[in-house]
């Protein structure tokens, strides 16, 4: 029997003073049995940092042709492709070709450093790619806020992020 996804609800109150974006997002996320709490919370963090009325979650871990989050125009053009973890170089190149902007959030500590050392030379050529490494301590703090029905206040000011549960 296949394991089912866990439903996690997040009420995200976002005050992004840098982008002048202020909104409340009531999100329902499906946490695949193989998805760690760390990855789920990094997905929420990525959403908060790029929140927009058109930003939506992809269909999940098993979908190779979709990112973790994306923002599309009404025409279907992909404006922003957001992935998490340590995807292979071919996936990132493909994303850079399909989207105006690609953002990759890495969060694995030393394993992310090793992955970056291996891929940095080729990825730095992609002009529409931004790689953001989330420190292990930050991920641990985010996981400490996780419950199946959470309310989080996110404030972004001068490039600094504050998350309160």
GROMACS .gro file of C-alpha atoms in nm:
model
  165
    1UNK     CA    1   0.000   0.000   0.000
    2UNK     CA    2   0.137   0.340  -0.097
    3UNK     CA    3   0.190   0.598   0.170
    4UNK     CA    4  -0.019   0.912   0.138
    5UNK     CA    5   0.102   1.270   0.149
    6UNK     CA    6   0.056   1.466   0.469
    7UNK     CA    7  -0.151   1.782   0.436
    8UNK     CA    8   0.014   2.085   0.593
    9UNK     CA    9  -0.165   2.417   0.616
   10UNK     CA   10   0.021   2.744   0.652
   11UNK     CA   11  -0.125   3.087   0.709
   12UNK     CA   12   0.157   3.309   0.585
   13UNK     CA   13   0.139   3.681   0.665
   14UNK     CA   14   0.402   3.847   0.446
   15UNK     CA   15   0.534   4.200   0.489
   16UNK     CA   16   0.805   4.251   0.230
   17UNK     CA   17   0.920   4.609   0.278
   18UNK     CA   18   1.188   4.572   0.010
   19UNK     CA   19   0.934   4.493  -0.265
   20UNK     CA   20   0.638   4.676  -0.106
   21UNK     CA   21   0.442   4.350  -0.104
   22UNK     CA   22   0.198   4.291   0.181
   23UNK     CA   23  -0.036   3.994   0.172
   24UNK     CA   24  -0.181   3.702   0.359
   25UNK     CA   25  -0.154   3.361   0.191
   26UNK     CA   26  -0.351   3.063   0.318
   27UNK     CA   27  -0.153   2.774   0.174
   28UNK     CA   28  -0.222   2.403   0.165
   29UNK     CA   29   0.085   2.194   0.097
   30UNK     CA   30   0.108   1.823   0.031
   31UNK     CA   31   0.415   1.679   0.202
   32UNK     CA   32   0.515   1.368   0.008
   33UNK     CA   33   0.622   1.078   0.235
   34UNK     CA   34   0.979   1.116   0.105
   35UNK     CA   35   0.987   1.494   0.162
   36UNK     CA   36   1.166   1.598   0.480
   37UNK     CA   37   1.039   1.868   0.714
   38UNK     CA   38   1.348   2.068   0.618
   39UNK     CA   39   1.256   2.065   0.251
   40UNK     CA   40   0.894   2.157   0.321
   41UNK     CA   41   0.998   2.457   0.529
   42UNK     CA   42   1.249   2.569   0.264
   43UNK     CA   43   0.959   2.552   0.013
   44UNK     CA   44   0.762   2.785   0.240
   45UNK     CA   45   1.063   3.013   0.277
   46UNK     CA   46   1.107   3.027  -0.101
   47UNK     CA   47   0.738   3.113  -0.138
   48UNK     CA   48   0.765   3.392   0.120
   49UNK     CA   49   1.073   3.543  -0.044
   50UNK     CA   50   0.913   3.546  -0.391
   51UNK     CA   51   0.546   3.579  -0.296
   52UNK     CA   52   0.321   3.701  -0.572
   53UNK     CA   53  -0.043   3.648  -0.665
   54UNK     CA   54   0.068   3.430  -0.958
   55UNK     CA   55   0.329   3.223  -0.771
   56UNK     CA   56   0.219   2.863  -0.727
   57UNK     CA   57   0.357   2.531  -0.615
   58UNK     CA   58   0.449   2.266  -0.871
   59UNK     CA   59   0.292   1.920  -0.866
   60UNK     CA   60   0.558   1.770  -0.644
   61UNK     CA   61   0.877   1.572  -0.613
   62UNK     CA   62   0.786   1.315  -0.877
   63UNK     CA   63   0.740   1.570  -1.157
   64UNK     CA   64   1.062   1.622  -1.352
   65UNK     CA   65   0.913   1.881  -1.588
   66UNK     CA   66   0.796   2.122  -1.317
   67UNK     CA   67   0.978   2.323  -1.051
   68UNK     CA   68   0.893   2.334  -0.683
   69UNK     CA   69   0.739   2.679  -0.740
   70UNK     CA   70   0.676   2.886  -1.047
   71UNK     CA   71   0.517   3.203  -1.170
   72UNK     CA   72   0.367   3.215  -1.517
   73UNK     CA   73   0.217   3.484  -1.737
   74UNK     CA   74  -0.142   3.451  -1.859
   75UNK     CA   75   0.009   3.332  -2.189
   76UNK     CA   76   0.173   3.036  -2.012
   77UNK     CA   77   0.523   3.182  -2.039
   78UNK     CA   78   0.729   3.091  -1.733
   79UNK     CA   79   0.851   3.408  -1.564
   80UNK     CA   80   1.011   3.248  -1.259
   81UNK     CA   81   1.123   2.890  -1.196
   82UNK     CA   82   1.217   2.810  -0.835
   83UNK     CA   83   1.380   2.480  -0.740
   84UNK     CA   84   1.515   2.339  -0.415
   85UNK     CA   85   1.804   2.113  -0.328
   86UNK     CA   86   2.079   1.992  -0.556
   87UNK     CA   87   1.930   1.923  -0.900
   88UNK     CA   88   2.148   1.798  -1.181
   89UNK     CA   89   2.307   2.047  -1.415
   90UNK     CA   90   2.092   1.941  -1.712
   91UNK     CA   91   1.771   2.022  -1.522
   92UNK     CA   92   1.901   2.368  -1.433
   93UNK     CA   93   2.013   2.441  -1.790
   94UNK     CA   94   1.671   2.331  -1.916
   95UNK     CA   95   1.500   2.557  -1.662
   96UNK     CA   96   1.719   2.851  -1.766
   97UNK     CA   97   1.611   2.796  -2.124
   98UNK     CA   98   1.241   2.782  -2.036
   99UNK     CA   99   1.215   3.068  -1.786
  100UNK     CA  100   1.312   3.434  -1.763
  101UNK     CA  101   1.448   3.384  -1.410
  102UNK     CA  102   1.560   3.069  -1.228
  103UNK     CA  103   1.620   3.064  -0.853
  104UNK     CA  104   1.774   2.765  -0.679
  105UNK     CA  105   1.763   2.728  -0.301
  106UNK     CA  106   2.026   2.490  -0.162
  107UNK     CA  107   2.006   2.392   0.204
  108UNK     CA  108   2.216   2.083   0.272
  109UNK     CA  109   2.513   2.231   0.455
  110UNK     CA  110   2.837   2.058   0.357
  111UNK     CA  111   2.669   1.849   0.085
  112UNK     CA  112   2.546   2.173  -0.078
  113UNK     CA  113   2.901   2.309  -0.071
  114UNK     CA  114   3.030   1.995  -0.243
  115UNK     CA  115   2.749   2.014  -0.501
  116UNK     CA  116   2.829   2.380  -0.572
  117UNK     CA  117   3.203   2.312  -0.608
  118UNK     CA  118   3.120   2.045  -0.866
  119UNK     CA  119   2.872   2.259  -1.066
  120UNK     CA  120   2.980   2.622  -1.015
  121UNK     CA  121   3.185   2.665  -1.333
  122UNK     CA  122   2.909   2.561  -1.570
  123UNK     CA  123   2.620   2.720  -1.376
  124UNK     CA  124   2.784   3.062  -1.346
  125UNK     CA  125   2.745   3.098  -1.723
  126UNK     CA  126   2.365   3.107  -1.687
  127UNK     CA  127   2.284   3.477  -1.665
  128UNK     CA  128   1.925   3.420  -1.546
  129UNK     CA  129   2.020   3.186  -1.257
  130UNK     CA  130   2.042   3.287  -0.891
  131UNK     CA  131   2.162   3.034  -0.632
  132UNK     CA  132   2.077   3.099  -0.266
  133UNK     CA  133   2.231   2.877   0.002
  134UNK     CA  134   2.026   2.857   0.322
  135UNK     CA  135   2.247   2.790   0.627
  136UNK     CA  136   2.175   2.473   0.825
  137UNK     CA  137   2.099   2.680   1.138
  138UNK     CA  138   1.830   2.876   0.953
  139UNK     CA  139   1.668   2.557   0.827
  140UNK     CA  140   1.671   2.412   1.179
  141UNK     CA  141   1.503   2.727   1.314
  142UNK     CA  142   1.235   2.704   1.045
  143UNK     CA  143   1.170   2.337   1.123
  144UNK     CA  144   1.121   2.427   1.490
  145UNK     CA  145   0.819   2.637   1.380
  146UNK     CA  146   0.658   2.357   1.180
  147UNK     CA  147   0.320   2.218   1.276
  148UNK     CA  148   0.047   2.083   1.047
  149UNK     CA  149  -0.155   2.402   1.089
  150UNK     CA  150   0.088   2.690   1.128
  151UNK     CA  151   0.062   3.066   1.130
  152UNK     CA  152   0.380   3.242   1.032
  153UNK     CA  153   0.458   3.612   1.012
  154UNK     CA  154   0.733   3.687   0.763
  155UNK     CA  155   0.898   4.028   0.744
  156UNK     CA  156   1.161   4.116   0.486
  157UNK     CA  157   1.346   4.445   0.521
  158UNK     CA  158   1.684   4.555   0.382
  159UNK     CA  159   1.750   4.202   0.259
  160UNK     CA  160   1.699   4.056   0.607
  161UNK     CA  161   1.433   3.795   0.678
  162UNK     CA  162   1.247   3.746   1.004
  163UNK     CA  163   1.002   3.458   1.056
  164UNK     CA  164   0.786   3.439   1.367
  165UNK     CA  165   0.550   3.157   1.459
   0.00000   0.00000   0.00000
